[in-house]
Amino acid sequence: MAEIVIVPDRAAAGALVADEIAALIARRPDAVLGLATGSTPLPVYEALRSRLAGADVSRVRGFALDEYVGIDPGHPESYRSVITREVVRPLGLDPARVRTPDGTLDGIEHHGEDYEEAIAHAGGVDLQLLGIGTTGHIGFNEPGSSFASRTRVKTLTQQTREDNARFFDSVDDVPTHCITQGLGTILDARHLVLLAFGEGKAAAVAGAVEGPVTSSLPGSAIQLHPHVTVVVDESAASRLAHADYYRYAYARKPAWQGL
Ligand code: PGA
């Protein structure tokens, strides 16, 4: 079962997960981080700034989950730009060691395979950060995505385009396609850390954690992974049937276990 940690707010979630990532980098200076975009992981990146100040991060590697197809990589909302702005620059990572899937149209049919090879060449992802969409997607794996899927082009649901319209001038400017790590790719990471905040995510979180394992709710794929940490605030936890048990278990967790 995933470990469910219910925290008071985003800052507490960011602190908890940033501690885990900083410890990973201290143990393994060439750690491979799986990076997520969107609003959810921002408290983690924010908390990491102080935790990594002075640390040697020159060998840390990173792979983003996804990218829009056809977007100019220099567009401020391309995930390449977002990762550069929110992660690479503030944390002082080597930009050459942090990749996002290539969403340029030229050769797009090969970009998924290239990305898979790059992840494999790096030795796989040590810790994968995940948000969850209101559609239940992780990465951009929309409902119906195969649990065996690898990095490939997908069509975004209209709901996801509306959810992401806040980053663009209008919903019509949100690209219709993306290139995303598959559920199979994500499940290969050694530790999954899924974060979610707010009432709007409560149904997706409950489905992912306690619902049936189904491609209709791609986040439920986490139930197939042996090492998952789900960090949620009270609102995002509000539809969890066993929230009291998760609190009870976390409060009694042996200190040696870590996340
Ligand atoms: P958000 O997106 O963090 O911006 O809510 C999460 C997701 O779509 O995976």
CSV table of C-alpha atoms and ligand atoms in Angstrom, one decimal:
chain,number,residue,atom,x,y,z
A,1,MET,CA,0.0,0.0,0.0
A,2,ALA,CA,1.1,3.5,-0.6
A,3,GLU,CA,2.0,5.5,2.4
A,4,ILE,CA,-0.5,8.4,2.8
A,5,VAL,CA,0.8,11.4,4.6
A,6,ILE,CA,-1.8,14.1,5.4
A,7,VAL,CA,-0.2,17.5,6.1
A,8,PRO,CA,-1.6,20.8,7.2
A,9,ASP,CA,-0.6,22.8,4.1
A,10,ARG,CA,1.5,23.0,1.0
A,11,ALA,CA,4.5,24.3,2.8
A,12,ALA,CA,4.6,21.3,5.1
A,13,ALA,CA,4.3,19.0,2.1
A,14,GLY,CA,7.2,20.9,0.4
A,15,ALA,CA,9.4,20.6,3.5
A,16,LEU,CA,8.7,16.9,3.9
A,17,VAL,CA,9.5,16.0,0.3
A,18,ALA,CA,12.4,18.4,0.0
A,19,ASP,CA,14.0,16.7,3.1
A,20,GLU,CA,13.7,13.4,1.3
A,21,ILE,CA,15.2,14.6,-1.9
A,22,ALA,CA,18.1,16.4,-0.1
A,23,ALA,CA,18.9,13.2,1.8
A,24,LEU,CA,18.8,11.2,-1.5
A,25,ILE,CA,21.3,13.7,-3.1
A,26,ALA,CA,23.5,13.5,-0.1
A,27,ARG,CA,23.6,9.7,-0.4
A,28,ARG,CA,23.8,9.6,-4.1
A,29,PRO,CA,25.3,12.8,-5.6
A,30,ASP,CA,24.4,11.7,-9.1
A,31,ALA,CA,20.8,11.0,-8.2
A,32,VAL,CA,18.2,10.9,-11.0
A,33,LEU,CA,15.2,13.0,-10.2
A,34,GLY,CA,11.9,12.7,-11.9
A,35,LEU,CA,10.5,16.2,-12.2
A,36,ALA,CA,6.9,17.3,-12.5
A,37,THR,CA,5.5,20.6,-13.6
A,38,GLY,CA,2.2,22.4,-12.9
A,39,SER,CA,1.4,24.2,-9.6
A,40,THR,CA,1.6,21.1,-7.3
A,41,PRO,CA,5.4,20.5,-7.1
A,42,LEU,CA,6.3,24.2,-6.6
A,43,PRO,CA,6.4,24.0,-2.7
A,44,VAL,CA,8.9,21.2,-3.0
A,45,TYR,CA,11.2,23.2,-5.4
A,46,GLU,CA,10.8,26.2,-3.1
A,47,ALA,CA,11.9,24.2,0.0
A,48,LEU,CA,14.7,22.6,-1.9
A,49,ARG,CA,16.4,26.0,-2.4
A,50,SER,CA,17.5,26.3,1.2
A,51,ARG,CA,18.2,22.6,1.7
A,52,LEU,CA,20.5,22.4,-1.3
A,53,ALA,CA,22.3,25.7,-0.7
A,54,GLY,CA,26.0,24.8,-0.5
A,55,ALA,CA,25.4,21.2,-1.6
A,56,ASP,CA,27.3,19.8,-4.6
A,57,VAL,CA,24.5,19.3,-7.1
A,58,SER,CA,26.7,19.3,-10.2
A,59,ARG,CA,26.1,15.6,-10.9
A,60,VAL,CA,22.3,15.5,-10.2
A,61,ARG,CA,20.3,14.5,-13.2
A,62,GLY,CA,16.7,15.2,-14.0
A,63,PHE,CA,13.9,14.0,-16.4
A,64,ALA,CA,10.6,15.9,-16.7
A,65,LEU,CA,7.4,13.9,-17.1
A,66,ASP,CA,6.1,15.6,-20.1
A,67,GLU,CA,6.0,18.5,-22.7
A,68,TYR,CA,3.5,20.1,-25.0
A,69,VAL,CA,3.8,19.1,-28.6
A,70,GLY,CA,4.5,21.9,-31.1
A,71,ILE,CA,5.1,24.5,-28.5
A,72,ASP,CA,8.2,26.8,-29.1
A,73,PRO,CA,10.7,25.5,-26.5
A,74,GLY,CA,11.4,29.2,-25.7
A,75,HIS,CA,7.7,29.8,-24.9
A,76,PRO,CA,7.5,30.7,-21.2
A,77,GLU,CA,5.0,27.9,-20.6
A,78,SER,CA,6.8,25.2,-22.4
A,79,TYR,CA,7.8,22.7,-19.8
A,80,ARG,CA,11.4,23.1,-20.8
A,81,SER,CA,11.1,26.8,-19.8
A,82,VAL,CA,9.2,25.9,-16.6
A,83,ILE,CA,11.8,23.4,-15.5
A,84,THR,CA,14.6,25.8,-16.3
A,85,ARG,CA,12.9,28.6,-14.3
A,86,GLU,CA,11.5,26.7,-11.3
A,87,VAL,CA,14.1,24.0,-10.9
A,88,VAL,CA,17.4,24.2,-12.9
A,89,ARG,CA,18.3,27.8,-12.2
A,90,PRO,CA,17.1,28.2,-8.6
A,91,LEU,CA,18.7,24.9,-7.5
A,92,GLY,CA,21.9,25.5,-9.5
A,93,LEU,CA,21.6,22.2,-11.5
A,94,ASP,CA,23.6,21.6,-14.7
A,95,PRO,CA,21.1,22.3,-17.5
A,96,ALA,CA,22.8,19.7,-19.7
A,97,ARG,CA,21.9,17.0,-17.1
A,98,VAL,CA,18.2,17.9,-17.0
A,99,ARG,CA,16.0,16.8,-19.8
A,100,THR,CA,12.4,17.3,-20.9
A,101,PRO,CA,10.8,15.2,-23.7
A,102,ASP,CA,11.3,16.9,-27.1
A,103,GLY,CA,8.0,18.2,-28.2
A,104,THR,CA,9.2,19.7,-31.5
A,105,LEU,CA,7.2,18.4,-34.4
A,106,ASP,CA,10.2,17.5,-36.6
A,107,GLY,CA,10.9,13.8,-35.8
A,108,ILE,CA,8.3,13.6,-33.1
A,109,GLU,CA,7.6,10.0,-33.9
A,110,HIS,CA,11.1,9.1,-32.5
A,111,HIS,CA,11.3,11.5,-29.6
A,112,GLY,CA,9.5,9.1,-27.1
A,113,GLU,CA,11.9,6.3,-27.8
A,114,ASP,CA,14.9,8.7,-27.5
A,115,TYR,CA,13.7,9.8,-24.1
A,116,GLU,CA,13.2,6.2,-22.9
A,117,GLU,CA,16.8,5.5,-24.0
A,118,ALA,CA,18.1,8.5,-22.1
A,119,ILE,CA,16.3,7.5,-18.9
A,120,ALA,CA,17.6,4.0,-19.2
A,121,HIS,CA,21.1,5.3,-19.9
A,122,ALA,CA,21.0,7.3,-16.7
A,123,GLY,CA,20.2,4.2,-14.8
A,124,GLY,CA,16.5,4.9,-14.2
A,125,VAL,CA,14.7,7.5,-12.0
A,126,ASP,CA,15.4,7.3,-8.3
A,127,LEU,CA,12.6,9.5,-7.1
A,128,GLN,CA,9.7,10.6,-9.3
A,129,LEU,CA,7.6,13.6,-8.3
A,130,LEU,CA,4.0,13.4,-9.5
A,131,GLY,CA,1.0,15.7,-9.4
A,132,ILE,CA,-2.5,14.4,-10.3
A,133,GLY,CA,-4.9,16.0,-12.7
A,134,THR,CA,-8.6,16.4,-12.1
A,135,THR,CA,-9.0,13.7,-14.8
A,136,GLY,CA,-6.9,11.4,-12.7
A,137,HIS,CA,-3.9,11.7,-15.1
A,138,ILE,CA,-0.3,11.4,-13.9
A,139,GLY,CA,2.2,12.8,-16.3
A,140,PHE,CA,-0.2,13.6,-19.1
A,141,ASN,CA,-1.5,10.0,-19.2
A,142,GLU,CA,-5.2,10.7,-19.7
A,143,PRO,CA,-8.0,8.2,-18.9
A,144,GLY,CA,-7.6,5.0,-21.0
A,145,SER,CA,-3.8,5.1,-21.0
A,146,SER,CA,-2.2,1.7,-20.9
A,147,PHE,CA,-0.4,0.7,-17.7
A,148,ALA,CA,2.3,-0.6,-20.0
A,149,SER,CA,2.7,2.6,-22.0
A,150,ARG,CA,6.1,4.3,-22.6
A,151,THR,CA,6.9,7.9,-23.6
A,152,ARG,CA,4.7,8.8,-26.5
A,153,VAL,CA,2.4,11.4,-28.0
A,154,LYS,CA,-1.0,11.8,-26.4
A,155,THR,CA,-4.1,14.0,-27.0
A,156,LEU,CA,-5.0,16.2,-24.0
A,157,THR,CA,-8.6,16.0,-22.8
A,158,GLN,CA,-10.5,19.2,-23.0
A,159,GLN,CA,-10.7,19.2,-19.2
A,160,THR,CA,-6.9,19.2,-18.9
A,161,ARG,CA,-6.7,22.0,-21.5
A,162,GLU,CA,-9.2,24.0,-19.4
A,163,ASP,CA,-7.3,23.3,-16.2
A,164,ASN,CA,-4.1,24.5,-17.8
A,165,ALA,CA,-5.6,27.6,-19.6
A,166,ARG,CA,-4.5,29.7,-16.6
A,167,PHE,CA,-1.0,29.5,-17.8
A,168,PHE,CA,-1.9,30.8,-21.3
A,169,ASP,CA,-3.9,33.7,-22.7
A,170,SER,CA,-6.9,31.5,-23.4
A,171,VAL,CA,-7.8,27.8,-23.6
A,172,ASP,CA,-7.4,27.9,-27.3
A,173,ASP,CA,-3.7,28.6,-26.9
A,174,VAL,CA,-3.2,25.4,-24.8
A,175,PRO,CA,-1.7,22.8,-27.1
A,176,THR,CA,-3.9,19.8,-28.0
A,177,HIS,CA,-1.1,17.3,-27.8
A,178,CYS,CA,1.7,16.4,-25.5
A,179,ILE,CA,4.5,13.9,-25.3
A,180,THR,CA,4.5,12.2,-21.9
A,181,GLN,CA,6.3,9.5,-20.0
A,182,GLY,CA,4.0,6.4,-20.1
A,183,LEU,CA,2.5,4.8,-17.0
A,184,GLY,CA,5.0,1.9,-17.6
A,185,THR,CA,7.8,4.5,-17.6
A,186,ILE,CA,6.6,6.1,-14.4
A,187,LEU,CA,6.2,2.7,-12.6
A,188,ASP,CA,9.8,1.9,-13.4
A,189,ALA,CA,11.0,4.8,-11.1
A,190,ARG,CA,12.3,3.5,-7.7
A,191,HIS,CA,10.2,5.7,-5.5
A,192,LEU,CA,7.0,7.6,-6.5
A,193,VAL,CA,6.0,10.7,-4.5
A,194,LEU,CA,2.6,12.0,-5.5
A,195,LEU,CA,1.4,15.3,-4.1
A,196,ALA,CA,-2.1,16.9,-4.3
A,197,PHE,CA,-3.6,19.9,-2.7
A,198,GLY,CA,-7.1,21.3,-2.5
A,199,GLU,CA,-10.7,20.1,-2.8
A,200,GLY,CA,-10.5,19.9,-6.6
A,201,LYS,CA,-8.1,17.0,-6.3
A,202,ALA,CA,-10.0,15.0,-3.6
A,203,ALA,CA,-11.9,12.8,-6.0
A,204,ALA,CA,-8.8,12.0,-8.1
A,205,VAL,CA,-6.8,11.2,-5.0
A,206,ALA,CA,-9.5,8.9,-3.5
A,207,GLY,CA,-9.7,7.1,-6.8
A,208,ALA,CA,-6.0,6.7,-7.2
A,209,VAL,CA,-5.4,5.5,-3.6
A,210,GLU,CA,-8.5,3.6,-2.8
A,211,GLY,CA,-10.4,3.0,-6.0
A,212,PRO,CA,-10.1,0.0,-8.3
A,213,VAL,CA,-6.9,-0.2,-10.4
A,214,THR,CA,-8.2,1.0,-13.7
A,215,SER,CA,-6.8,2.8,-16.7
A,216,SER,CA,-10.0,4.9,-16.5
A,217,LEU,CA,-8.2,6.6,-13.6
A,218,PRO,CA,-4.5,6.5,-14.6
A,219,GLY,CA,-3.3,7.6,-11.1
A,220,SER,CA,-4.5,4.3,-9.7
A,221,ALA,CA,-1.5,2.8,-11.4
A,222,ILE,CA,0.4,3.8,-8.2
A,223,GLN,CA,-1.2,0.9,-6.4
A,224,LEU,CA,1.0,-1.4,-8.5
A,225,HIS,CA,4.2,0.1,-7.3
A,226,PRO,CA,6.0,-1.2,-4.2
A,227,HIS,CA,7.3,2.2,-2.9
A,228,VAL,CA,4.8,5.1,-3.1
A,229,THR,CA,4.4,8.1,-0.9
A,230,VAL,CA,1.3,10.2,-1.3
A,231,VAL,CA,1.4,13.7,0.4
A,232,VAL,CA,-1.9,15.5,0.6
A,233,ASP,CA,-3.4,18.4,2.5
A,234,GLU,CA,-6.7,18.0,4.4
A,235,SER,CA,-8.8,19.2,1.5
A,236,ALA,CA,-7.3,16.8,-1.0
A,237,ALA,CA,-7.6,14.0,1.6
A,238,SER,CA,-11.2,14.8,2.3
A,239,ARG,CA,-12.7,11.9,0.3
A,240,LEU,CA,-10.3,9.2,1.6
A,241,ALA,CA,-12.3,6.5,3.4
A,242,HIS,CA,-9.4,5.4,5.5
A,243,ALA,CA,-7.9,8.8,6.4
A,244,ASP,CA,-8.0,8.1,10.1
A,245,TYR,CA,-5.9,4.9,9.6
A,246,TYR,CA,-3.4,6.8,7.5
A,247,ARG,CA,-3.0,9.4,10.2
A,248,TYR,CA,-2.7,6.6,12.9
A,249,ALA,CA,-0.1,4.7,10.9
A,250,TYR,CA,2.0,7.8,10.1
A,251,ALA,CA,2.0,9.0,13.7
A,252,ARG,CA,3.3,5.5,14.8
A,253,LYS,CA,5.9,5.2,12.1
A,254,PRO,CA,9.3,4.0,13.2
A,255,ALA,CA,11.8,6.8,12.8
A,256,TRP,CA,14.2,4.6,10.9
A,257,GLN,CA,11.8,4.0,8.0
A,258,GLY,CA,12.1,7.4,6.3
A,259,LEU,CA,9.5,8.2,3.6
B,1,PGA,P1,-1.4,21.0,-11.2
B,1,PGA,O1,-1.5,19.9,-12.3
B,1,PGA,O2,-0.2,20.7,-10.3
B,1,PGA,O3,-1.1,22.3,-12.0
B,1,PGA,O4,-2.7,21.0,-10.5
B,1,PGA,C1,-1.3,18.5,-11.9
B,1,PGA,C2,-1.3,17.6,-13.1
B,1,PGA,O5,-2.0,18.0,-14.1
B,1,PGA,O6,-0.7,16.6,-13.0
